[in-house]
XYZ file of C-alpha atoms in Angstrom:
520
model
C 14.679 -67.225 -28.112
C 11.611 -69.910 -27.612
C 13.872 -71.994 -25.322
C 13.763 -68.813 -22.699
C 10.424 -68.780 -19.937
C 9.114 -65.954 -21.772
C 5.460 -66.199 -20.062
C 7.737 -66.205 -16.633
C 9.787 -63.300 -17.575
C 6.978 -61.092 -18.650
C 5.620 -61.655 -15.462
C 8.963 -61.290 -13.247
C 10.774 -58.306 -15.179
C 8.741 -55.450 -14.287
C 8.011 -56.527 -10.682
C 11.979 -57.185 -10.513
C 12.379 -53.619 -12.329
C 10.189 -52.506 -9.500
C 12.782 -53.298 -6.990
C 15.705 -51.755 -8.517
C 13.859 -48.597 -9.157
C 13.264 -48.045 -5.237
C 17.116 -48.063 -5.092
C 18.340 -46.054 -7.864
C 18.805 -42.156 -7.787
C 16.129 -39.894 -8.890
C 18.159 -39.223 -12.383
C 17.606 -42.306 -13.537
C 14.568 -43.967 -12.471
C 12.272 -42.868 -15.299
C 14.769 -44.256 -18.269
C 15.142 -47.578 -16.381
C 11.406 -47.563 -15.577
C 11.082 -47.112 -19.813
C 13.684 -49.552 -20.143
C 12.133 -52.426 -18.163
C 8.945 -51.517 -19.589
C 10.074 -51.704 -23.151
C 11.820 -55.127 -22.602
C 8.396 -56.609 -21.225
C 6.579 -55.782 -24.412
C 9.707 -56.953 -26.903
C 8.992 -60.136 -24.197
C 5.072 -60.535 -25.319
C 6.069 -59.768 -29.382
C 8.313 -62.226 -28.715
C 5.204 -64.882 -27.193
C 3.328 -63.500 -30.517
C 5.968 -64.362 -33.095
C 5.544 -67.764 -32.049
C 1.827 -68.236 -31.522
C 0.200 -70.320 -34.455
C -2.846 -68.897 -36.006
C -6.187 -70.770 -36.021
C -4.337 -73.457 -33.052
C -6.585 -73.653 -29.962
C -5.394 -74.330 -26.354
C -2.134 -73.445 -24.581
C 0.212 -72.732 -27.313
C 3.052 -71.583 -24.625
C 3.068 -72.646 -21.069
C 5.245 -73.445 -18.117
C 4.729 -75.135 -14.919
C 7.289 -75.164 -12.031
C 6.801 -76.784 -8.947
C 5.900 -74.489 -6.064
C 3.912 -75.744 -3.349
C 3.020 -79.201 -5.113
C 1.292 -80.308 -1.473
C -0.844 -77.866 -1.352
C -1.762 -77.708 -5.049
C -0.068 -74.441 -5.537
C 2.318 -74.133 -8.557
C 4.111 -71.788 -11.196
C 1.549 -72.938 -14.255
C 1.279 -69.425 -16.596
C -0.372 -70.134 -19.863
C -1.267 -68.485 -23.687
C -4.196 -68.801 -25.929
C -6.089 -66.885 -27.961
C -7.669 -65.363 -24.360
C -4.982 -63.549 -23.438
C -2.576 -62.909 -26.064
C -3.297 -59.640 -26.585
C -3.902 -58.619 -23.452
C -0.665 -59.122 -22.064
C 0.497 -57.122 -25.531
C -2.088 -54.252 -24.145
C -0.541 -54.636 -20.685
C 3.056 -54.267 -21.687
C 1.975 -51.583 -24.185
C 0.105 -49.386 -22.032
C 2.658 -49.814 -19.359
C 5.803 -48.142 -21.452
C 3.424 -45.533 -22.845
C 2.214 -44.304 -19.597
C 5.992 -44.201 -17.915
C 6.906 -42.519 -20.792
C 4.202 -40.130 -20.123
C 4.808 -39.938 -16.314
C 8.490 -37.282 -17.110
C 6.774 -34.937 -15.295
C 6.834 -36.380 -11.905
C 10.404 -37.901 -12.778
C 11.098 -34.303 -13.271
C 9.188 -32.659 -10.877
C 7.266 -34.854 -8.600
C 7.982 -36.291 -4.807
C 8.162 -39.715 -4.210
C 9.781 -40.495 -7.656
C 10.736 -43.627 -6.991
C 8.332 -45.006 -5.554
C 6.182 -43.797 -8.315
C 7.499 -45.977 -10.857
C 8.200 -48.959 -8.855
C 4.338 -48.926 -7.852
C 3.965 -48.789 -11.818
C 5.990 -51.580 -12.839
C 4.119 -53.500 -10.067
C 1.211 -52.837 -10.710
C 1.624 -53.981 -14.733
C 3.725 -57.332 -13.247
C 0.697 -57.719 -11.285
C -1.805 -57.572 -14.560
C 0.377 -59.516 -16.270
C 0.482 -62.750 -13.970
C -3.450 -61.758 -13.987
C -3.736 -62.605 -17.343
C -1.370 -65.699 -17.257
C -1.673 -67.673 -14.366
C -3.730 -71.068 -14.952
C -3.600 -72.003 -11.029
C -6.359 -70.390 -8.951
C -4.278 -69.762 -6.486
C -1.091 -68.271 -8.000
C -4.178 -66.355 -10.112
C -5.201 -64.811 -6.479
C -2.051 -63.997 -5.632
C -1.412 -61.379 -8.397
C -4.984 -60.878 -8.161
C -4.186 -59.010 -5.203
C -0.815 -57.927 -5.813
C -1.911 -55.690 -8.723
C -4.609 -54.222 -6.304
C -1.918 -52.718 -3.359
C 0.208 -50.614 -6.069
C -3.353 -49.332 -7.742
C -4.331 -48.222 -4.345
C -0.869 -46.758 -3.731
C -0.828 -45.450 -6.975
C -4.296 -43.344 -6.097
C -4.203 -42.551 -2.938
C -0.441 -40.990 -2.868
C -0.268 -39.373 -6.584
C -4.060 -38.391 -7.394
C -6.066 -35.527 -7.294
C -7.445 -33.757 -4.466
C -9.858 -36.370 -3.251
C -7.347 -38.894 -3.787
C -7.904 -40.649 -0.027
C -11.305 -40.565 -0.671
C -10.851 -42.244 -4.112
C -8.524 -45.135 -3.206
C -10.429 -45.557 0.074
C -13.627 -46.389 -1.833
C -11.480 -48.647 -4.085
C -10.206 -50.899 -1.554
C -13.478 -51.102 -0.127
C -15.009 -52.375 -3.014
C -12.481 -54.510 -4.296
C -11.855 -55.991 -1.118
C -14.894 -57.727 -0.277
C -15.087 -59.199 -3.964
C -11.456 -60.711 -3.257
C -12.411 -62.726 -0.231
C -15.404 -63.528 -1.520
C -12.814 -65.146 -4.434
C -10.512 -66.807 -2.255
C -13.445 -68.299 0.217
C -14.644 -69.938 -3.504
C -11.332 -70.606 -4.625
C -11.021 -72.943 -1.644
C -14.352 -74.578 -1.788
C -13.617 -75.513 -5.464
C -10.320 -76.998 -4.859
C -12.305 -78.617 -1.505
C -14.856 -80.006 -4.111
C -11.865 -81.153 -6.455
C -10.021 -83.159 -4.084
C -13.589 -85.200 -2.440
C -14.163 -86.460 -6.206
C -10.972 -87.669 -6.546
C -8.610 -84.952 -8.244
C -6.453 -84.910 -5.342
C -5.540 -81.426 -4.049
C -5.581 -79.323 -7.301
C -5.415 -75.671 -8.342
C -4.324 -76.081 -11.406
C -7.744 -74.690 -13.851
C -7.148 -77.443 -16.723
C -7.684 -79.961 -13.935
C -10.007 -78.235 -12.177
C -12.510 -78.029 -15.462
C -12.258 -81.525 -16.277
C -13.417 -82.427 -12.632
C -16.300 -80.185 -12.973
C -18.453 -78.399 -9.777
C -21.428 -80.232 -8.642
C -24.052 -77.746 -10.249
C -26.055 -77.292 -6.382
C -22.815 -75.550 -5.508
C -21.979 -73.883 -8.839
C -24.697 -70.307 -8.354
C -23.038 -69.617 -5.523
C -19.509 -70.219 -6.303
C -20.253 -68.034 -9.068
C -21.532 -65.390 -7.537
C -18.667 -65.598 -5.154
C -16.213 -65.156 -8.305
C -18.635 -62.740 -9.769
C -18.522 -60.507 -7.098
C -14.547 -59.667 -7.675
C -14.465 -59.433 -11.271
C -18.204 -57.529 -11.649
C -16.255 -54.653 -9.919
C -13.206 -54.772 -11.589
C -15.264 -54.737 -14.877
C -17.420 -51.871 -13.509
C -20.518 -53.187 -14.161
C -23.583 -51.244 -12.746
C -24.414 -50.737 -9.920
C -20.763 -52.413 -8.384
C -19.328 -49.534 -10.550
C -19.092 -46.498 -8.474
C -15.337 -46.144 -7.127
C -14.273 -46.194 -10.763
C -15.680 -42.366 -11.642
C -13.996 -41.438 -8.508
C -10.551 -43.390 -8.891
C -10.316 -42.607 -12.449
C -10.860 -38.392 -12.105
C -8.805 -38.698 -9.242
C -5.678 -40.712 -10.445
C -2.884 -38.924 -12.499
C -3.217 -39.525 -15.731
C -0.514 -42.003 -17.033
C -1.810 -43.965 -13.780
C -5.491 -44.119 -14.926
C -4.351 -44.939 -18.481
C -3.364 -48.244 -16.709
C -6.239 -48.722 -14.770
C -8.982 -47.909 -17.123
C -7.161 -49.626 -20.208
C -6.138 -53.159 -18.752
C -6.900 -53.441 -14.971
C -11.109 -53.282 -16.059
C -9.976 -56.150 -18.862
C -9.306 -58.388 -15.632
C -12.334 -58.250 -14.340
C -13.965 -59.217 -18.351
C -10.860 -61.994 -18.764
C -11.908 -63.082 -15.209
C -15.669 -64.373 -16.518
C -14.464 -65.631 -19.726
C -11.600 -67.515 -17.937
C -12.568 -69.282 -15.204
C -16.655 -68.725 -14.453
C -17.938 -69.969 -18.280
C -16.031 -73.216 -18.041
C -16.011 -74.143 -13.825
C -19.733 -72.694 -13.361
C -21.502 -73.192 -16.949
C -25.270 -73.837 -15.406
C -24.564 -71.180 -12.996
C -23.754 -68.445 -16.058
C -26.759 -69.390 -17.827
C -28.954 -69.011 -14.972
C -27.544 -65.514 -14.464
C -26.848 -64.409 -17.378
C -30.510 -62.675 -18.106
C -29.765 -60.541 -15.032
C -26.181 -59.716 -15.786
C -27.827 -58.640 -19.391
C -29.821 -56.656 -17.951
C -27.456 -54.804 -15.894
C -25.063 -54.513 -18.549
C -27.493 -52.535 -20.870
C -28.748 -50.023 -18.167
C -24.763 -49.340 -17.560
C -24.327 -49.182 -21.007
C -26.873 -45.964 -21.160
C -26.649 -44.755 -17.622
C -23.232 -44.390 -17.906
C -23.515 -42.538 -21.604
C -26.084 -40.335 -20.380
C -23.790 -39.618 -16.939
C -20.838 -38.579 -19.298
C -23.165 -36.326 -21.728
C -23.224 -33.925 -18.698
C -19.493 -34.484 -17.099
C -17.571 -31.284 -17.447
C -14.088 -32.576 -15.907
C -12.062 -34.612 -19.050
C -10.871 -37.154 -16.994
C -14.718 -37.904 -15.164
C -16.756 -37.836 -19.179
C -14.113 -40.394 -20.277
C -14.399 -42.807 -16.797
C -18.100 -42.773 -18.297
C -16.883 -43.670 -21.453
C -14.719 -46.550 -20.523
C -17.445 -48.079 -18.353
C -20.233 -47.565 -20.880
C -18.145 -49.736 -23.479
C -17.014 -52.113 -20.639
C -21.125 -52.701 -20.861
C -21.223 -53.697 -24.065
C -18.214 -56.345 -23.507
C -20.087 -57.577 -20.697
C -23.079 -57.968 -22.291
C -21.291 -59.906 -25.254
C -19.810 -62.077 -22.775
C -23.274 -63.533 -21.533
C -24.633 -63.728 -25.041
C -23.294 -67.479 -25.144
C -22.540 -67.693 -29.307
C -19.458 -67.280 -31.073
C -19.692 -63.754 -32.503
C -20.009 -62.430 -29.115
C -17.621 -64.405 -27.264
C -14.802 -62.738 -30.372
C -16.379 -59.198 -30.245
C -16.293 -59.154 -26.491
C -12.161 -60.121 -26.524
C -11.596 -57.590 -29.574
C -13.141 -54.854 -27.874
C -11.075 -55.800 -24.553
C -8.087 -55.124 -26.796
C -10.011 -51.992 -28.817
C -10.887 -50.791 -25.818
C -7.522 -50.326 -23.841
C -6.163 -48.700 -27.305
C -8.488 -46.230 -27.654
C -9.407 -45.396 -23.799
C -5.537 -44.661 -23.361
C -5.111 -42.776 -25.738
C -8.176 -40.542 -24.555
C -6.533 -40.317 -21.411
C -3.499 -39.420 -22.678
C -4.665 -36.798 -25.175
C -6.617 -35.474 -22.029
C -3.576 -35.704 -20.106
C -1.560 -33.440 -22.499
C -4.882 -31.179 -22.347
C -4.704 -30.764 -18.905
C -0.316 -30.373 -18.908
C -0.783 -27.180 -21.452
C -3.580 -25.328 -19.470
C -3.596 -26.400 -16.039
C -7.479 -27.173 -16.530
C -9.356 -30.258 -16.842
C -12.813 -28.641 -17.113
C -14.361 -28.284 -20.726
C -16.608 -25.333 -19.984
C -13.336 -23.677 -20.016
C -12.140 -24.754 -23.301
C -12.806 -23.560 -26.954
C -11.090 -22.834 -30.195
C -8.229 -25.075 -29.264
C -7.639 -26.592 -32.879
C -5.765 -23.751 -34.419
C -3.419 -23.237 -31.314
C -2.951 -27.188 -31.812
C -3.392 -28.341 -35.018
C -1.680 -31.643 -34.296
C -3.114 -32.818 -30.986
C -6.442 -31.729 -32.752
C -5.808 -34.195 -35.885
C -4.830 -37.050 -32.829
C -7.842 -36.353 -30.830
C -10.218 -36.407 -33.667
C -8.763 -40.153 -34.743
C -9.141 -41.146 -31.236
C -12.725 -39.699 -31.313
C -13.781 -40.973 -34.733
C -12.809 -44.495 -33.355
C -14.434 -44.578 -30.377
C -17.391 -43.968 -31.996
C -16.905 -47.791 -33.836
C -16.470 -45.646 -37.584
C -15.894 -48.429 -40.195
C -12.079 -48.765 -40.797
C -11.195 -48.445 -36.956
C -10.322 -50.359 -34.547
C -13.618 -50.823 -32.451
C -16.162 -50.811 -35.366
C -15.225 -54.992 -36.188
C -15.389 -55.505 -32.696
C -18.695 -53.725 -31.537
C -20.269 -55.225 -34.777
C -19.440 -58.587 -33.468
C -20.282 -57.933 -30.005
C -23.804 -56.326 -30.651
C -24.784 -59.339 -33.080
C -23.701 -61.442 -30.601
C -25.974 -59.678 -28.083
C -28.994 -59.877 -30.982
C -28.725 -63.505 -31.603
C -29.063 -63.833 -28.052
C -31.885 -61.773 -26.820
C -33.236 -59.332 -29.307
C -34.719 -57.411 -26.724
C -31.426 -56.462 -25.012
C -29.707 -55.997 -28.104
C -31.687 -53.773 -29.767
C -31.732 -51.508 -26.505
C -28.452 -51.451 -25.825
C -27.622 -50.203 -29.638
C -29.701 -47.317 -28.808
C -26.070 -45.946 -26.968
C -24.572 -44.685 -30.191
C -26.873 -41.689 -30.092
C -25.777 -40.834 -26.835
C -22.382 -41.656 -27.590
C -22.161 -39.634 -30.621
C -23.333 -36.414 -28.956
C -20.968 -36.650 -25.763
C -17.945 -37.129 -27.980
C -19.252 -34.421 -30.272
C -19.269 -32.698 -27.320
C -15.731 -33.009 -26.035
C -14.458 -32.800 -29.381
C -15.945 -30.531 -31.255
C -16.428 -28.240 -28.049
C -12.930 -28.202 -27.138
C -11.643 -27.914 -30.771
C -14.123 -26.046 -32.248
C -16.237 -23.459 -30.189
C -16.053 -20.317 -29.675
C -13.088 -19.082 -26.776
C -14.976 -19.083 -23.152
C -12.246 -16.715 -22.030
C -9.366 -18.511 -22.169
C -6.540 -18.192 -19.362
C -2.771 -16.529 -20.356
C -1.432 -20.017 -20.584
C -4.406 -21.719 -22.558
C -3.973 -18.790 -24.879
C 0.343 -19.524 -25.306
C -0.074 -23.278 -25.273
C 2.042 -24.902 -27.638
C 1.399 -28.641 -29.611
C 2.464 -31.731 -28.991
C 6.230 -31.914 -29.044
C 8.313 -35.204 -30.298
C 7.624 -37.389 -26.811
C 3.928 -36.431 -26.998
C 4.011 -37.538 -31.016
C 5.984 -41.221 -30.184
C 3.740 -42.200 -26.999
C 0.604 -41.150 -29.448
C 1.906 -42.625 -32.543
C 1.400 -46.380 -31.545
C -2.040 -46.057 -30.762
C -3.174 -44.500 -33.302
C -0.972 -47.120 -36.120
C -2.896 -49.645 -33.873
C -6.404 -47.962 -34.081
C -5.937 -47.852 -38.112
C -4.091 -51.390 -38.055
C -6.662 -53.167 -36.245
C -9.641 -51.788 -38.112
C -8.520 -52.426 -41.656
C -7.604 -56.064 -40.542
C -9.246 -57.251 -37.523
C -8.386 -60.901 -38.891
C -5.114 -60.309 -37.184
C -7.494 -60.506 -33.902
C -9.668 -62.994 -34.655
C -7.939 -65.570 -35.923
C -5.803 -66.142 -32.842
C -8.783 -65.232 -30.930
C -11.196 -67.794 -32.274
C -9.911 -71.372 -31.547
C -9.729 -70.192 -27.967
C -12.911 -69.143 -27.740
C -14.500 -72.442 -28.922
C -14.339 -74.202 -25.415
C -16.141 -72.120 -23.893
C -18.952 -71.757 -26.139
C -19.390 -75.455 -26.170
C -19.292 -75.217 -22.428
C -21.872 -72.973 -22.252
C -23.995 -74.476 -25.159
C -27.642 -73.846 -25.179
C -29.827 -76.788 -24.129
C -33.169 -77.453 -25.111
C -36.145 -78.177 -23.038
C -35.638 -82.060 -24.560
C -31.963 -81.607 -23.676
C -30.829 -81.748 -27.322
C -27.766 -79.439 -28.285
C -28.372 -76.206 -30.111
C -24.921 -75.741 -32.435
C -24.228 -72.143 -32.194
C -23.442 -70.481 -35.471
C -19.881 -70.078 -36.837
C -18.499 -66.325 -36.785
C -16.414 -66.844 -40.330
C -18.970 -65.610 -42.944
C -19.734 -62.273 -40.645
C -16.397 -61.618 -40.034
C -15.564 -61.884 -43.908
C -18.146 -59.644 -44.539
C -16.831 -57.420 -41.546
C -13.185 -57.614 -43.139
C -14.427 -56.426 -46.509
C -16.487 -53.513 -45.021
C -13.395 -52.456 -43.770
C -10.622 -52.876 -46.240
């Protein structure tokens, strides 16, 4: 099994899948769909079984030649970056086609459909893998036509508007990419790397630090977006009410992560004076979406709308990690990358099922909904209870890591940007309790007959949640892959003082003992 490309056939399986699907009858699109899907993720367990704990660089790579003149080849990579995320990726993927029966049932366009899906997660997956600039720009911007697609032909009744406003924004970030993905290789081959895309290469070279701001803010501009960080942030409410829900379940739970893996990837090691110099503002930012965006979903009443606030209001709080330069931030900001895709799709999903048994997604129209589903209730309140970072969940390690981070760093920010679990705990109070709990505000006929979950509903759930309770009684199996990854770019990033001498950043082992004990 470790001789096969594994890196190269979780990349090329679904987008191959994609192109049988446009060609097989309507019958059997959605098990081969499932199918493909399934045999990506048994793919990235596969990359996991072998991955060595507490072992830092590239544990599994391949590099084929491609265009070797132009310094364009095959190189995919694993660390402790992106392990998980291509997990997420794969996960989220199978979960949401096995959501999407309806429109295999039902639906036009059927095959299209789930090619567009399996493209879009073969696209996130070479995202997440590539280690050349430019093959990274070329999925970059394949995962961004079937997202559009995806929107614009399946979504909601503003769905032109929606994917419209999506390209738009994603667009101009993308060139602004490539135009510095150039320069950089430009720079690379005038000091003597030859012509080079290859990252590894491209970090040891280094940028000349006058060019470095602006090449960063060139990068910054695509992955800023993608990441939803305020105010770049406002096709995502739009595209992610609009989208059907197994599609937004991929959007919201690994295509924002690219924009987060983006930074950590390539901008902290090719532009390190360039992140510290913005870094205050991109704090700043970071903590006014962290509350705008809490405050924006206390007063939502569509499902899908309060949780696009949601996402984006935790996608803050990675962010802000991210710039916080130290060790416990740099881990809590890739945990909650990982937390955060678990526990947003399954939100959309439970939302999803919400929306499949009334034909509403509007809560002012809900109440009294546990007794009529006593299951879906007991799955939403998990989902809920995690979100909100309770101890023995998934998020709670990672938001404790990510908001000490974020203290160490600037205690001004920090404390602030804490202040979003009062919000927080009143909006999903809200949605929960509200929809569970209160009093019938005159229910339709079919709100009144809905049934629960049934078995499909129960196995796309049931993953999740194992993971949410998984994850938060041993977040070690996180962090200790996570860690020795994380150390380069730290170091790369180190704080200088005004004499020049090196500040050594504090080790993240004794908190995240104590953060494993407060959770066992």
């Amino acid at each position: 099994m470790t001789d096969l490309p594994l890196l190269t056939i979780v990349v090329a399986l679904p987008i191959l899948g994609a192109l049988v699907a446009l060609i097989l009858p309507r019958a059997a699109v959605w098990w081969w769909a499932l199918l493909v899907a399934l045999l990506d993720l048994v793919a990235a367990l596969a990359i996991f079984a072998q991955f060595q704990t507490g072992k830092a660089g590239y544990q599994v790579a391949e590099s084929y030649r491609w265009l070797p003149e132009a310094g364009i080849n095959w190189t995919l990579g694993v660390d402790g970056l992106n392990l998980f995320l291509i997990i997420l990726n794969a996960l989220l993927a199978m979960l949401a086609i096995a959501a999407s029966q309806r429109v295999a049932r039902d639906g036009d366009r059927t095959q299209q459909y789930f090619a567009l899906m399996l493209l879009l997660s073969g696209g996130m997956q070479g995202v997440f893998l590539a280690t050349n600039l430019a093959l990274f720009y070329v999925f970059w911007e394949v995962m961004l036509v079937p997202a559009y697609l995806l929107v614009g032909m399946y979504g909601g009744p503003r769905r032109a508007y929606a994917a419209i406003k999506f390209v738009l924004y994603t667009a101009v970030g993308s060139l602004l990419m490539l135009i510095a993905i150039i320069v950089i290789a430009s720079l690379a081959n005038d000091r003597g790397a030859g012509v080079t895309f290859d990252l590894p290469k491209l970090i040891a070279t280094g940028v000349p630090e006058g060019a470095q701001l602006w090449l960063f803010l060139a990068f910054a501009a695509a992955f800023a977006v993608k990441a939803g960080l305020f105010p770049l942030h406002s096709w995502a409410p739009d595209a992610y009410s609009e989208a059907p829900t197994a599609v937004v379940v991929l959007i919201a739970g690994v295509m924002a992560k690219t924009g987060a893996y983006g930074f950590l990837r390539f901008c902290l090691p090719l532009f390190p004076v360039a992140v510290k110099q913005a870094a205050p503002v991109i704090g700043v930012l970071a903590v006014i979406g962290i509350l705008y965006f809490a405050l924006q979903a206390l007063i939502a009443d569509d499902m899908q709308r309060l949780l696009a606030y949601v996402s984006l209001s935790h996608m803050g709080v990675i962010l802000l990690a991210i710039f916080a330069f130290n060790t416990q931030a740099y881990d809590g900001a890739v945990m909650q990358m990982v937390n955060h895709g678990i526990i947003i799709g399954a939100l959309f999903l439970i939302a999803g099922a919400f929306e499949a048994r009334t034909g509403s997604r509007k809560l002012s129209e809900f109440g009294g909904l546990a007794k009529r589903l006593p299951l879906l209730a007991v799955a939403f309140m998990g989902v809920s209870l995690a979100a909100l970072g309770l101890p023995g969940l998934n998020s709670f390690a990672g938001e404790f890591l990510a908001f000490l981070g974020a203290f160490r760093a600037n205690l001004w920010l920090g404390a602030v940007a804490t202040l979003v679990v009062i919000p927080a705990a009143w909006y999903m109070l809200r949605f929960f309790q509200g929809m569970m709990f209160g009093s019938d505000v005159k229910p339709t006929a079919s709100a009144a007959t809905v049934r629960d979950i049934g078995w499909l509903d129960g196995l796309i759930l049931a993953p999740l949640l194992a993971l949410i309770v998984v994850l938060g009684l041993f977040p070690g199996i996180l962090t200790a892959r996570i860690e020795p990854s994380i150390t380069a770019p730290v170091s790369t990033t180190a704080i200088q003082t005004p004499a020049g001498a090196q500040i050594t950043l504090p080790s993240r082992a004794d908190t995240l003992s104590g953060t494993q004990e407060a959770t066992r």
